[in-house]
């Protein structure tokens, strides 16, 4: 409908406004967005590499490698949150790893400024339900950076165990699990996982935001005690090419709705 199209346009233009001020080595650079002949044309940094979703492919990573990626993702979130931008939709598909081992966070189309107007309808869930924070499931009126830390905690759990913390058969059951069900400790899935890492992941997955890490910096510092291999040396920086992505308005899937 026209109203749905307008909401999508507003969401993309909001992304352009927010993302243009979020410039960080671990965030995919966003250059511009314009509406042209019924399409939204976006230009952004072209990042060569594999998404974390592709790298996992059902198999866990070595703990040190997972920690290295999570520390980079948290550095990106620390910067974005400092700019007043909450991602709101982190999944492994939004984490791109270059051949040199640099992680880049993408997918800011669900991003929202801390003081932005509520553009989504009440009762609407945005983002992937497998990674969504409990307060997003419950439709809390104010979502802050701690929701991103929960979502990254789910990604972290998956990265070291090869499985998701909740295995529900329906969207409704999955949402209930995020709100009510305690995740199985990752050490019960992978016995060689260090106890400190196990506890860090579980803290990130706390149901109540007050029980989680309160900032990305705090989460990242907690990983300083965990095993971490040195990252590969970064290559000499070269100007990044741009990619033009036509996104027909009205062609995007409608967000999932909460069950009655």
XYZ file of N, CA and C in Angstrom:
780
model
N 0.835 -1.184 0.000
C 0.000 0.000 0.000
C 0.877 1.242 0.000
N 0.242 2.409 -0.323
C 0.985 3.658 -0.332
C 1.567 3.956 1.037
N 0.781 3.676 2.077
C 1.267 3.949 3.436
C 2.480 3.092 3.761
N 2.441 1.810 3.365
C 3.592 0.933 3.592
C 4.809 1.443 2.829
N 4.578 1.885 1.566
C 5.685 2.408 0.774
C 6.289 3.639 1.439
N 5.444 4.513 1.947
C 5.940 5.704 2.608
C 6.766 5.356 3.836
N 6.320 4.338 4.591
C 7.083 3.937 5.778
C 8.438 3.398 5.371
N 8.500 2.641 4.279
C 9.783 2.114 3.818
C 10.697 3.247 3.360
N 10.122 4.225 2.655
C 10.916 5.368 2.224
C 11.467 6.103 3.434
N 10.618 6.351 4.424
C 11.058 7.045 5.623
C 12.150 6.272 6.334
N 12.022 4.933 6.351
C 13.009 4.113 7.031
C 14.361 4.195 6.327
N 14.363 4.144 4.983
C 15.608 4.212 4.237
C 16.246 5.592 4.377
N 15.429 6.640 4.292
C 15.976 7.989 4.442
C 16.514 8.205 5.855
N 15.860 7.579 6.837
C 16.363 7.648 8.206
C 17.717 6.957 8.277
N 17.839 5.811 7.578
C 19.126 5.114 7.540
C 20.202 6.020 6.972
N 19.884 6.699 5.878
C 20.875 7.569 5.249
C 21.328 8.657 6.209
N 20.365 9.272 6.889
C 20.696 10.369 7.808
C 21.540 9.879 8.969
N 21.147 8.717 9.548
C 21.881 8.200 10.696
C 23.231 7.631 10.293
N 23.205 6.810 9.238
C 24.412 6.074 8.876
C 25.497 7.004 8.347
N 25.100 8.117 7.761
C 26.088 9.035 7.221
C 26.996 9.596 8.313
N 26.538 9.598 9.557
C 27.379 10.118 10.641
C 28.063 8.998 11.424
N 27.856 7.753 11.011
C 28.485 6.621 11.697
C 29.625 6.107 10.823
N 30.810 6.634 11.036
C 31.994 6.278 10.253
C 33.009 5.612 11.165
N 33.264 4.328 10.937
C 34.145 3.561 11.821
C 34.774 2.433 11.008
N 36.008 2.032 11.316
C 36.662 0.959 10.550
C 35.898 -0.369 10.560
N 35.056 -0.600 11.568
C 34.303 -1.851 11.654
C 32.839 -1.693 11.256
N 32.520 -0.617 10.531
C 31.161 -0.391 10.043
C 31.222 -0.125 8.546
N 30.381 -0.801 7.788
C 30.311 -0.577 6.343
C 29.928 0.883 6.094
N 30.756 1.588 5.349
C 30.516 3.008 5.096
C 29.308 3.190 4.188
N 28.448 4.105 4.570
C 27.229 4.414 3.819
C 27.387 5.817 3.269
N 27.206 5.977 1.941
C 27.498 7.264 1.321
C 26.263 8.117 1.066
N 25.234 7.549 0.451
C 24.090 8.385 0.097
C 22.879 7.519 -0.233
N 21.692 8.141 -0.186
C 20.444 7.483 -0.601
C 19.564 8.530 -1.253
N 19.071 8.212 -2.440
C 18.163 9.118 -3.145
C 17.019 8.308 -3.741
N 15.866 8.938 -3.861
C 14.712 8.306 -4.486
C 14.693 8.715 -5.953
N 14.647 7.732 -6.856
C 14.705 8.011 -8.284
C 13.762 7.078 -9.024
N 12.731 7.641 -9.632
C 11.785 6.886 -10.458
C 11.248 5.654 -9.730
N 10.776 5.874 -8.510
C 10.153 4.787 -7.767
C 11.107 3.814 -7.130
N 12.411 4.085 -7.197
C 13.396 3.226 -6.570
C 14.244 4.039 -5.608
N 14.732 3.354 -4.557
C 15.647 3.977 -3.622
C 17.053 3.518 -3.989
N 17.888 4.441 -4.395
C 19.246 4.119 -4.811
C 20.189 4.448 -3.661
N 20.931 3.442 -3.224
C 21.851 3.618 -2.102
C 23.274 3.321 -2.552
N 24.209 4.130 -2.139
C 25.620 3.864 -2.412
C 26.329 3.632 -1.089
N 27.148 2.597 -1.067
C 27.846 2.217 0.168
C 29.170 1.561 -0.175
N 29.964 1.373 0.829
C 31.259 0.727 0.670
C 31.084 -0.702 0.186
N 31.883 -1.093 -0.785
C 31.894 -2.477 -1.235
C 32.903 -3.250 -0.398
N 32.428 -4.233 0.357
C 33.290 -5.011 1.239
C 33.420 -6.429 0.685
N 34.636 -6.818 0.346
C 34.897 -8.180 -0.115
C 35.055 -9.093 1.093
N 34.411 -10.233 1.057
C 34.533 -11.185 2.153
C 33.290 -12.025 2.303
N 33.214 -12.748 3.417
C 32.085 -13.616 3.716
C 31.350 -13.082 4.941
N 30.041 -13.240 4.938
C 29.304 -12.904 6.156
C 29.591 -13.978 7.199
N 29.354 -13.625 8.449
C 29.539 -14.610 9.504
C 28.557 -15.760 9.320
N 27.400 -15.475 8.760
C 26.436 -16.533 8.456
C 27.048 -17.548 7.496
N 27.743 -17.080 6.478
C 28.390 -17.974 5.519
C 29.566 -18.711 6.153
N 30.326 -18.030 7.001
C 31.480 -18.670 7.631
C 31.056 -19.773 8.595
N 29.936 -19.570 9.273
C 29.465 -20.579 10.237
C 28.953 -21.811 9.502
N 27.937 -21.624 8.663
C 27.379 -22.728 7.869
C 27.156 -23.981 8.714
N 26.626 -23.790 9.930
C 26.309 -24.927 10.791
C 27.456 -25.433 11.627
N 28.647 -24.875 11.455
C 29.820 -25.334 12.208
C 30.321 -24.218 13.120
N 30.722 -24.549 14.352
C 31.241 -23.511 15.256
C 32.632 -23.046 14.846
N 32.980 -21.862 15.308
C 34.323 -21.326 15.111
C 35.197 -21.692 16.301
N 36.502 -21.597 16.122
C 37.398 -21.692 17.271
C 37.091 -20.521 18.199
N 37.184 -20.755 19.511
C 36.811 -19.725 20.478
C 37.587 -18.436 20.252
N 38.890 -18.531 19.994
C 39.714 -17.334 19.814
C 39.263 -16.540 18.595
N 38.886 -17.227 17.528
C 38.424 -16.537 16.320
C 37.092 -15.841 16.581
N 36.186 -16.524 17.266
C 34.889 -15.926 17.592
C 35.067 -14.685 18.450
N 35.953 -14.762 19.440
C 36.211 -13.613 20.319
C 36.756 -12.446 19.509
N 37.655 -12.739 18.586
C 38.238 -11.674 17.775
C 37.153 -10.944 16.977
N 36.226 -11.687 16.409
C 35.140 -11.064 15.647
C 34.200 -10.277 16.564
N 33.886 -10.842 17.718
C 32.966 -10.161 18.627
C 33.563 -8.863 19.157
N 34.854 -8.857 19.410
C 35.493 -7.625 19.891
C 35.386 -6.523 18.830
N 35.542 -6.891 17.574
C 35.408 -5.900 16.499
C 33.962 -5.428 16.359
N 33.012 -6.354 16.455
C 31.598 -5.974 16.385
C 31.239 -5.046 17.534
N 31.780 -5.316 18.707
C 31.495 -4.473 19.870
C 32.157 -3.104 19.736
N 33.321 -3.048 19.099
C 33.937 -1.744 18.838
C 33.036 -0.919 17.924
N 32.433 -1.577 16.936
C 31.506 -0.892 16.035
C 30.276 -0.400 16.797
N 29.728 -1.241 17.657
C 28.545 -0.848 18.425
C 28.874 0.241 19.436
N 30.042 0.161 20.033
C 30.444 1.196 20.991
C 30.428 2.559 20.305
N 30.947 2.606 19.082
C 30.969 3.869 18.348
C 29.553 4.293 17.940
N 28.773 3.354 17.363
C 27.415 3.684 16.908
C 26.554 4.159 18.070
N 26.606 3.446 19.186
C 25.813 3.847 20.353
C 26.260 5.218 20.862
N 27.552 5.498 20.770
C 28.048 6.802 21.169
C 27.515 7.923 20.290
N 27.130 7.577 19.060
C 26.516 8.538 18.143
C 24.997 8.582 18.291
N 24.482 7.815 19.256
C 23.032 7.788 19.466
C 22.291 6.886 18.514
N 22.991 5.926 17.874
C 22.366 5.043 16.891
C 22.318 3.615 17.432
N 21.122 3.038 17.466
C 20.922 1.648 17.874
C 20.617 0.840 16.608
N 21.318 -0.273 16.422
C 21.169 -1.056 15.188
C 19.804 -1.716 15.097
N 19.397 -2.448 16.150
C 18.066 -3.062 16.277
C 17.831 -4.304 15.422
N 18.818 -4.788 14.689
C 18.553 -5.952 13.840
C 19.788 -6.782 13.549
N 20.680 -6.928 14.525
C 21.934 -7.638 14.289
C 21.697 -9.127 14.098
N 22.269 -9.674 13.018
C 22.286 -11.111 12.747
C 23.655 -11.447 12.158
N 24.015 -12.727 12.028
C 25.301 -13.064 11.395
C 25.395 -12.579 9.951
N 24.262 -12.404 9.287
C 24.278 -11.921 7.907
C 24.717 -10.462 7.819
N 24.688 -9.740 8.941
C 25.094 -8.340 8.965
C 26.543 -8.164 9.409
N 27.261 -9.250 9.628
C 28.656 -9.186 10.044
C 29.509 -9.766 8.920
N 30.249 -8.905 8.240
C 31.061 -9.307 7.094
C 32.519 -9.381 7.518
N 33.185 -10.493 7.185
C 34.588 -10.684 7.528
C 35.415 -10.654 6.249
N 36.371 -9.723 6.182
C 37.218 -9.600 4.999
C 38.290 -10.693 5.014
N 38.943 -10.937 3.868
C 40.028 -11.935 3.847
C 41.155 -11.622 4.818
N 41.299 -10.343 5.198
C 42.354 -9.954 6.144
C 41.922 -10.142 7.594
N 40.669 -10.526 7.832
C 40.197 -10.764 9.189
C 39.516 -9.580 9.837
N 39.252 -8.522 9.065
C 38.535 -7.365 9.603
C 37.038 -7.611 9.515
N 36.332 -7.343 10.609
C 34.875 -7.485 10.619
C 34.224 -6.132 10.397
N 33.170 -6.134 9.551
C 32.418 -4.908 9.257
C 30.937 -5.171 9.550
N 30.333 -4.265 10.303
C 28.914 -4.359 10.626
C 28.108 -3.615 9.569
N 27.079 -4.278 9.027
C 26.210 -3.671 8.025
C 24.767 -3.784 8.495
N 23.822 -3.480 7.597
C 22.403 -3.683 7.890
C 21.799 -2.642 8.792
N 22.170 -1.391 8.610
C 21.623 -0.337 9.465
C 20.257 0.158 9.009
N 19.560 -0.602 8.135
C 18.245 -0.157 7.669
C 17.204 -0.185 8.782
N 17.486 -0.906 9.884
C 16.569 -0.891 11.028
C 17.048 0.057 12.120
N 18.156 0.729 11.847
C 18.747 1.577 12.874
C 17.815 2.722 13.240
N 17.973 3.176 14.470
C 17.111 4.237 14.953
C 17.861 5.085 15.954
N 17.743 6.391 15.818
C 18.354 7.289 16.789
C 17.641 7.187 18.122
N 18.371 7.435 19.177
C 17.804 7.300 20.521
C 16.606 8.209 20.734
N 16.577 9.353 20.053
C 15.479 10.302 20.226
C 14.544 10.363 19.028
N 14.666 9.383 18.107
C 13.847 9.413 16.886
C 12.398 9.078 17.194
N 11.515 9.574 16.344
C 10.092 9.259 16.496
C 9.855 7.784 16.195
N 8.848 7.228 16.816
C 8.498 5.828 16.592
C 7.791 5.712 15.248
N 8.456 5.080 14.255
C 7.887 4.986 12.921
C 7.160 3.679 12.679
N 7.431 2.678 13.489
C 6.765 1.396 13.287
C 5.480 1.336 14.095
N 4.526 0.578 13.595
C 3.258 0.458 14.284
C 3.424 -0.320 15.577
N 2.605 0.004 16.554
C 2.604 -0.741 17.808
C 2.250 -2.191 17.500
N 2.999 -3.136 18.105
C 2.719 -4.545 17.868
C 3.495 -5.126 16.711
N 4.392 -4.346 16.102
C 5.177 -4.833 14.976
C 6.592 -5.159 15.425
N 7.096 -6.302 14.993
C 8.445 -6.730 15.331
C 9.324 -6.581 14.106
N 10.451 -5.882 14.243
C 11.410 -5.754 13.162
C 12.647 -6.580 13.483
N 13.315 -7.043 12.439
C 14.522 -7.821 12.644
C 14.232 -9.311 12.678
N 15.279 -10.106 12.713
C 15.124 -11.557 12.735
C 14.743 -12.031 14.127
N 13.707 -12.843 14.194
C 13.232 -13.324 15.490
C 14.237 -14.230 16.185
N 15.164 -14.807 15.451
C 16.145 -15.669 16.100
C 17.130 -14.884 16.964
N 17.257 -13.593 16.696
C 18.271 -12.792 17.377
C 17.683 -11.610 18.144
N 16.384 -11.499 18.175
C 15.728 -10.324 18.728
C 15.753 -10.331 20.254
N 15.890 -9.161 20.842
C 15.951 -9.031 22.296
C 14.555 -9.140 22.906
N 14.465 -9.627 24.147
C 13.156 -9.785 24.792
C 12.332 -8.502 24.817
N 12.982 -7.373 25.060
C 12.226 -6.121 25.133
C 11.661 -5.718 23.774
N 12.312 -6.153 22.686
C 11.750 -5.904 21.360
C 10.530 -6.791 21.126
N 10.610 -8.035 21.586
C 9.457 -8.943 21.485
C 8.263 -8.348 22.220
N 8.518 -7.776 23.390
C 7.430 -7.240 24.224
C 6.960 -5.870 23.769
N 7.609 -5.328 22.734
C 7.171 -4.040 22.215
C 7.454 -2.881 23.142
N 8.589 -2.938 23.842
C 8.943 -1.846 24.750
C 9.028 -0.535 23.979
N 8.534 0.553 24.560
C 8.519 1.828 23.835
C 9.907 2.422 23.603
N 10.884 2.034 24.431
C 12.230 2.577 24.279
C 13.224 1.426 24.183
N 13.852 1.295 23.024
C 14.860 0.257 22.805
C 16.224 0.939 22.754
N 17.140 0.518 23.618
C 18.465 1.141 23.615
C 19.527 0.132 23.193
N 20.783 0.523 23.341
C 21.892 -0.289 22.855
C 21.998 -1.651 23.495
N 21.385 -1.849 24.653
C 21.466 -3.155 25.301
C 20.730 -4.225 24.504
N 19.774 -3.825 23.661
C 19.122 -4.788 22.766
C 20.124 -5.310 21.738
N 20.989 -4.427 21.234
C 22.042 -4.858 20.311
C 23.003 -5.833 20.986
N 23.298 -5.596 22.272
C 24.220 -6.482 22.983
C 23.604 -7.869 23.146
N 22.285 -7.929 23.365
C 21.601 -9.228 23.437
C 21.705 -9.944 22.091
N 21.386 -9.227 21.012
C 21.428 -9.843 19.688
C 22.827 -10.349 19.363
N 23.844 -9.561 19.712
C 25.208 -10.009 19.465
C 25.549 -11.199 20.361
N 24.959 -11.245 21.559
C 25.145 -12.408 22.427
C 24.608 -13.677 21.788
N 23.472 -13.576 21.088
C 22.925 -14.740 20.377
C 23.882 -15.161 19.264
N 24.404 -14.174 18.531
C 25.368 -14.478 17.469
C 26.612 -15.144 18.059
N 27.079 -14.643 19.190
C 28.260 -15.178 19.864
C 28.018 -16.636 20.270
N 26.865 -16.890 20.852
C 26.489 -18.249 21.253
C 26.547 -19.181 20.039
N 25.958 -18.733 18.946
C 25.942 -19.543 17.732
C 27.350 -19.750 17.181
N 28.179 -18.704 17.269
C 29.523 -18.789 16.714
C 30.376 -19.835 17.419
N 30.207 -19.996 18.734
C 31.062 -20.931 19.472
C 30.432 -22.315 19.651
N 29.128 -22.433 19.442
C 28.476 -23.734 19.623
C 27.981 -24.339 18.313
N 27.792 -23.511 17.294
C 27.251 -24.004 16.038
C 25.735 -24.134 16.043
N 25.107 -23.653 17.100
C 23.646 -23.731 17.180
C 23.108 -22.482 17.885
N 21.810 -22.257 17.722
C 21.163 -21.124 18.364
C 20.754 -21.485 19.788
N 20.629 -20.500 20.669
C 20.259 -20.813 22.058
C 18.824 -21.316 22.206
N 17.951 -20.977 21.251
C 16.556 -21.411 21.337
C 16.154 -22.090 20.036
N 15.572 -23.265 20.159
C 15.183 -24.057 18.993
C 13.670 -24.241 19.038
N 12.939 -23.238 18.583
C 11.481 -23.271 18.637
C 10.920 -23.631 17.262
N 9.730 -24.207 17.260
C 9.132 -24.665 16.011
C 8.219 -23.620 15.382
N 7.911 -22.554 16.098
C 7.045 -21.513 15.558
C 7.556 -20.154 15.995
N 7.126 -19.110 15.296
C 7.511 -17.762 15.681
C 7.031 -17.435 17.085
N 5.834 -17.862 17.409
C 5.277 -17.587 18.731
C 6.128 -18.233 19.818
N 6.487 -19.516 19.635
C 7.307 -20.216 20.627
C 8.694 -19.582 20.742
N 9.222 -19.125 19.606
C 10.543 -18.495 19.628
C 10.507 -17.196 20.416
N 9.472 -16.405 20.217
C 9.343 -15.150 20.964
C 9.165 -15.417 22.450
N 8.382 -16.440 22.784
C 8.218 -16.803 24.192
C 9.547 -17.231 24.800
N 10.345 -17.968 24.021
C 11.640 -18.438 24.528
C 12.560 -17.258 24.840
N 12.598 -16.278 23.960
C 13.430 -15.103 24.218
C 13.015 -14.411 25.514
N 11.713 -14.386 25.772
C 11.205 -13.670 26.945
C 11.319 -14.494 28.221
N 11.083 -15.815 28.135
C 10.913 -16.624 29.350
C 11.913 -17.761 29.551
N 12.486 -18.294 28.494
C 13.276 -19.530 28.601
C 14.758 -19.238 28.798
N 15.363 -19.894 29.779
C 16.809 -19.746 29.985
C 17.552 -20.528 28.907
N 18.557 -19.934 28.270
C 19.306 -20.681 27.253
C 20.155 -21.777 27.891
N 20.349 -22.824 27.169
C 21.253 -23.869 27.644
C 22.671 -23.295 27.678
N 23.388 -23.417 28.796
C 24.747 -22.857 28.859
C 25.612 -23.376 27.715
N 26.339 -22.495 27.053
C 27.140 -22.938 25.911
C 28.145 -24.035 26.248
N 28.624 -24.084 27.501
C 29.584 -25.146 27.877
C 28.940 -26.524 27.874
N 27.615 -26.559 28.003
C 26.926 -27.858 27.916
C 26.846 -28.343 26.475
N 26.991 -27.415 25.549
C 26.991 -27.775 24.130
C 28.417 -28.032 23.654
N 29.350 -27.243 24.189
C 30.764 -27.359 23.803
C 31.618 -27.372 25.058
N 32.014 -28.533 25.471
C 32.656 -28.724 26.776
C 34.001 -28.027 26.899
N 34.709 -27.792 25.781
C 36.037 -27.181 25.879
C 35.983 -25.657 25.926
N 34.801 -25.091 26.004
C 34.669 -23.636 26.061
C 35.113 -23.136 27.437
N 35.965 -22.133 27.513
C 36.394 -21.610 28.828
C 35.198 -21.125 29.644
N 35.246 -21.354 30.945
C 34.141 -20.977 31.822
C 33.861 -19.480 31.760
N 34.932 -18.662 31.658
C 34.736 -17.214 31.605
C 33.956 -16.806 30.364
N 34.232 -17.465 29.257
C 33.531 -17.156 28.016
C 32.073 -17.583 28.102
N 31.846 -18.734 28.703
C 30.489 -19.222 28.934
C 29.673 -18.196 29.724
N 30.263 -17.685 30.803
C 29.560 -16.736 31.664
C 29.334 -15.395 30.958
N 30.292 -14.987 30.147
C 30.149 -13.734 29.404
C 28.980 -13.807 28.433
N 28.871 -14.915 27.721
C 27.774 -15.079 26.760
C 26.435 -15.103 27.482
N 26.365 -15.814 28.590
C 25.099 -15.880 29.331
C 24.703 -14.517 29.884
N 25.680 -13.712 30.287
C 25.351 -12.369 30.780
C 24.777 -11.522 29.657
N 25.332 -11.649 28.462
C 24.808 -10.897 27.323
C 23.376 -11.313 27.003
N 23.017 -12.558 27.325
C 21.690 -13.090 27.019
C 20.705 -12.949 28.174
N 21.020 -12.146 29.162
C 20.097 -11.935 30.274
C 18.780 -11.346 29.755
N 17.670 -11.797 30.335
C 16.352 -11.348 29.878
C 16.147 -9.854 30.134
N 16.562 -9.389 31.297
C 16.370 -8.000 31.666
C 17.587 -7.168 31.257
N 17.381 -6.053 30.558
C 18.515 -5.224 30.159
C 19.440 -4.842 31.309
N 18.885 -4.636 32.507
C 19.712 -4.256 33.648
C 20.674 -5.360 34.078
N 20.380 -6.602 33.690
C 21.225 -7.733 34.076
C 22.311 -8.024 33.043
N 22.270 -7.355 31.897
C 23.273 -7.560 30.855
C 24.457 -6.606 31.062
N 25.412 -6.688 30.145
C 26.412 -5.630 30.068
C 25.654 -4.352 29.727
N 26.032 -3.264 30.355
C 25.302 -2.015 30.153
C 25.795 -1.234 28.937
N 27.005 -1.516 28.504
C 27.551 -0.847 27.327
C 28.355 -1.840 26.500
N 28.549 -1.501 25.229
C 29.383 -2.329 24.364
C 30.823 -2.352 24.871
N 31.269 -1.233 25.432
C 32.619 -1.173 25.980
C 32.792 -2.169 27.126
N 31.807 -2.247 28.003
C 31.881 -3.186 29.123
C 31.928 -4.626 28.623
N 31.102 -4.939 27.619
C 31.073 -6.272 27.013
C 32.442 -6.573 26.397
N 32.977 -5.627 25.644
C 34.260 -5.839 24.974
C 35.388 -6.027 25.983
N 35.371 -5.256 27.064
C 36.410 -5.402 28.084
C 36.334 -6.761 28.768
N 35.118 -7.301 28.913
C 34.967 -8.628 29.516
C 35.647 -9.688 28.674
N 35.746 -9.459 27.371
C 36.389 -10.431 26.485
C 37.904 -10.348 26.544
N 38.414 -9.367 27.275
C 39.855 -9.266 27.420
C 40.435 -10.419 28.199
N 39.609 -11.073 29.026
C 40.058 -12.213 29.816
C 39.968 -13.513 29.032
N 39.282 -13.451 27.875
C 39.060 -14.667 27.097
C 40.218 -14.895 26.129
N 40.401 -16.148 25.668
C 41.489 -16.421 24.722
C 41.253 -15.683 23.422
N 42.296 -15.061 22.920
C 42.165 -14.316 21.665
C 43.469 -14.390 20.900
N 43.401 -14.879 19.682
C 44.582 -14.927 18.844
C 44.814 -13.554 18.236
N 46.067 -13.197 17.943
C 46.314 -11.894 17.325
C 45.672 -11.804 15.952
N 45.107 -10.657 15.657
C 44.464 -10.458 14.362
C 45.522 -10.320 13.282
N 45.226 -10.725 12.056
C 46.178 -10.541 10.957
C 46.475 -9.067 10.745
N 47.669 -8.792 10.234
C 48.047 -7.408 9.974
C 47.129 -6.824 8.909
N 46.715 -5.584 9.129
C 45.811 -4.938 8.180
C 46.582 -4.537 6.937
N 45.980 -4.669 5.754
C 46.649 -4.270 4.519
C 46.691 -2.746 4.404
N 47.502 -2.259 3.470
C 47.557 -0.819 3.227
C 46.200 -0.367 2.729
N 45.682 0.695 3.333
C 44.344 1.151 2.986
C 44.305 1.663 1.551
N 43.248 1.298 0.844
C 43.017 1.785 -0.512
C 41.608 2.329 -0.584
N 41.364 3.279 -1.476
C 40.000 3.817 -1.582
C 39.009 2.706 -1.881
N 37.912 2.697 -1.146
C 36.912 1.638 -1.316
C 35.991 1.977 -2.476
N 35.754 0.991 -3.376
C 34.771 1.222 -4.437
C 33.378 1.289 -3.848
N 32.468 1.784 -4.592
C 31.101 1.876 -4.121
C 30.217 0.914 -4.876
N 29.133 0.557 -4.254
C 28.172 -0.355 -4.869
C 26.829 0.357 -4.894
N 26.173 0.315 -6.007
C 24.848 0.909 -6.119
C 23.819 -0.198 -6.014
N 22.939 -0.076 -5.043
C 21.946 -1.117 -4.787
C 20.552 -0.567 -5.018
N 19.934 -0.902 -6.167
C 18.555 -0.446 -6.361
C 17.616 -1.255 -5.498
N 16.786 -0.584 -4.747
C 15.834 -1.271 -3.871
C 14.440 -0.795 -4.211
N 13.704 -1.545 -5.052
C 12.358 -1.113 -5.437
C 11.481 -0.925 -4.219
N 10.870 0.222 -4.115
C 9.972 0.489 -3.003
C 8.761 -0.412 -3.133
N 8.378 -1.022 -2.051
C 7.229 -1.929 -2.088
C 7.627 -3.359 -2.341
N 8.939 -3.593 -2.664
C 9.377 -4.965 -2.917
C 9.942 -5.620 -1.675
N 10.110 -4.830 -0.615
C 10.664 -5.411 0.610
C 9.589 -6.164 1.372
N 9.958 -7.277 2.018
C 8.956 -8.024 2.771
C 8.434 -7.219 3.947
N 7.169 -7.407 4.250
C 6.573 -6.717 5.394
C 7.136 -7.297 6.665
N 7.328 -6.472 7.700
C 7.855 -6.986 8.976
C 6.892 -7.977 9.601
N 7.468 -8.920 10.348
C 6.655 -9.924 11.020
C 5.815 -9.256 12.106
N 4.630 -9.752 12.309
C 3.749 -9.184 13.326
C 3.667 -10.105 14.527
N 3.474 -9.497 15.670
C 3.304 -10.281 16.881
C 2.016 -11.074 16.805
N 1.984 -12.268 17.383
C 0.738 -13.021 17.432
C -0.243 -12.359 18.370
N -1.528 -12.586 18.166
C -2.510 -11.979 19.088
C -2.328 -12.499 20.502
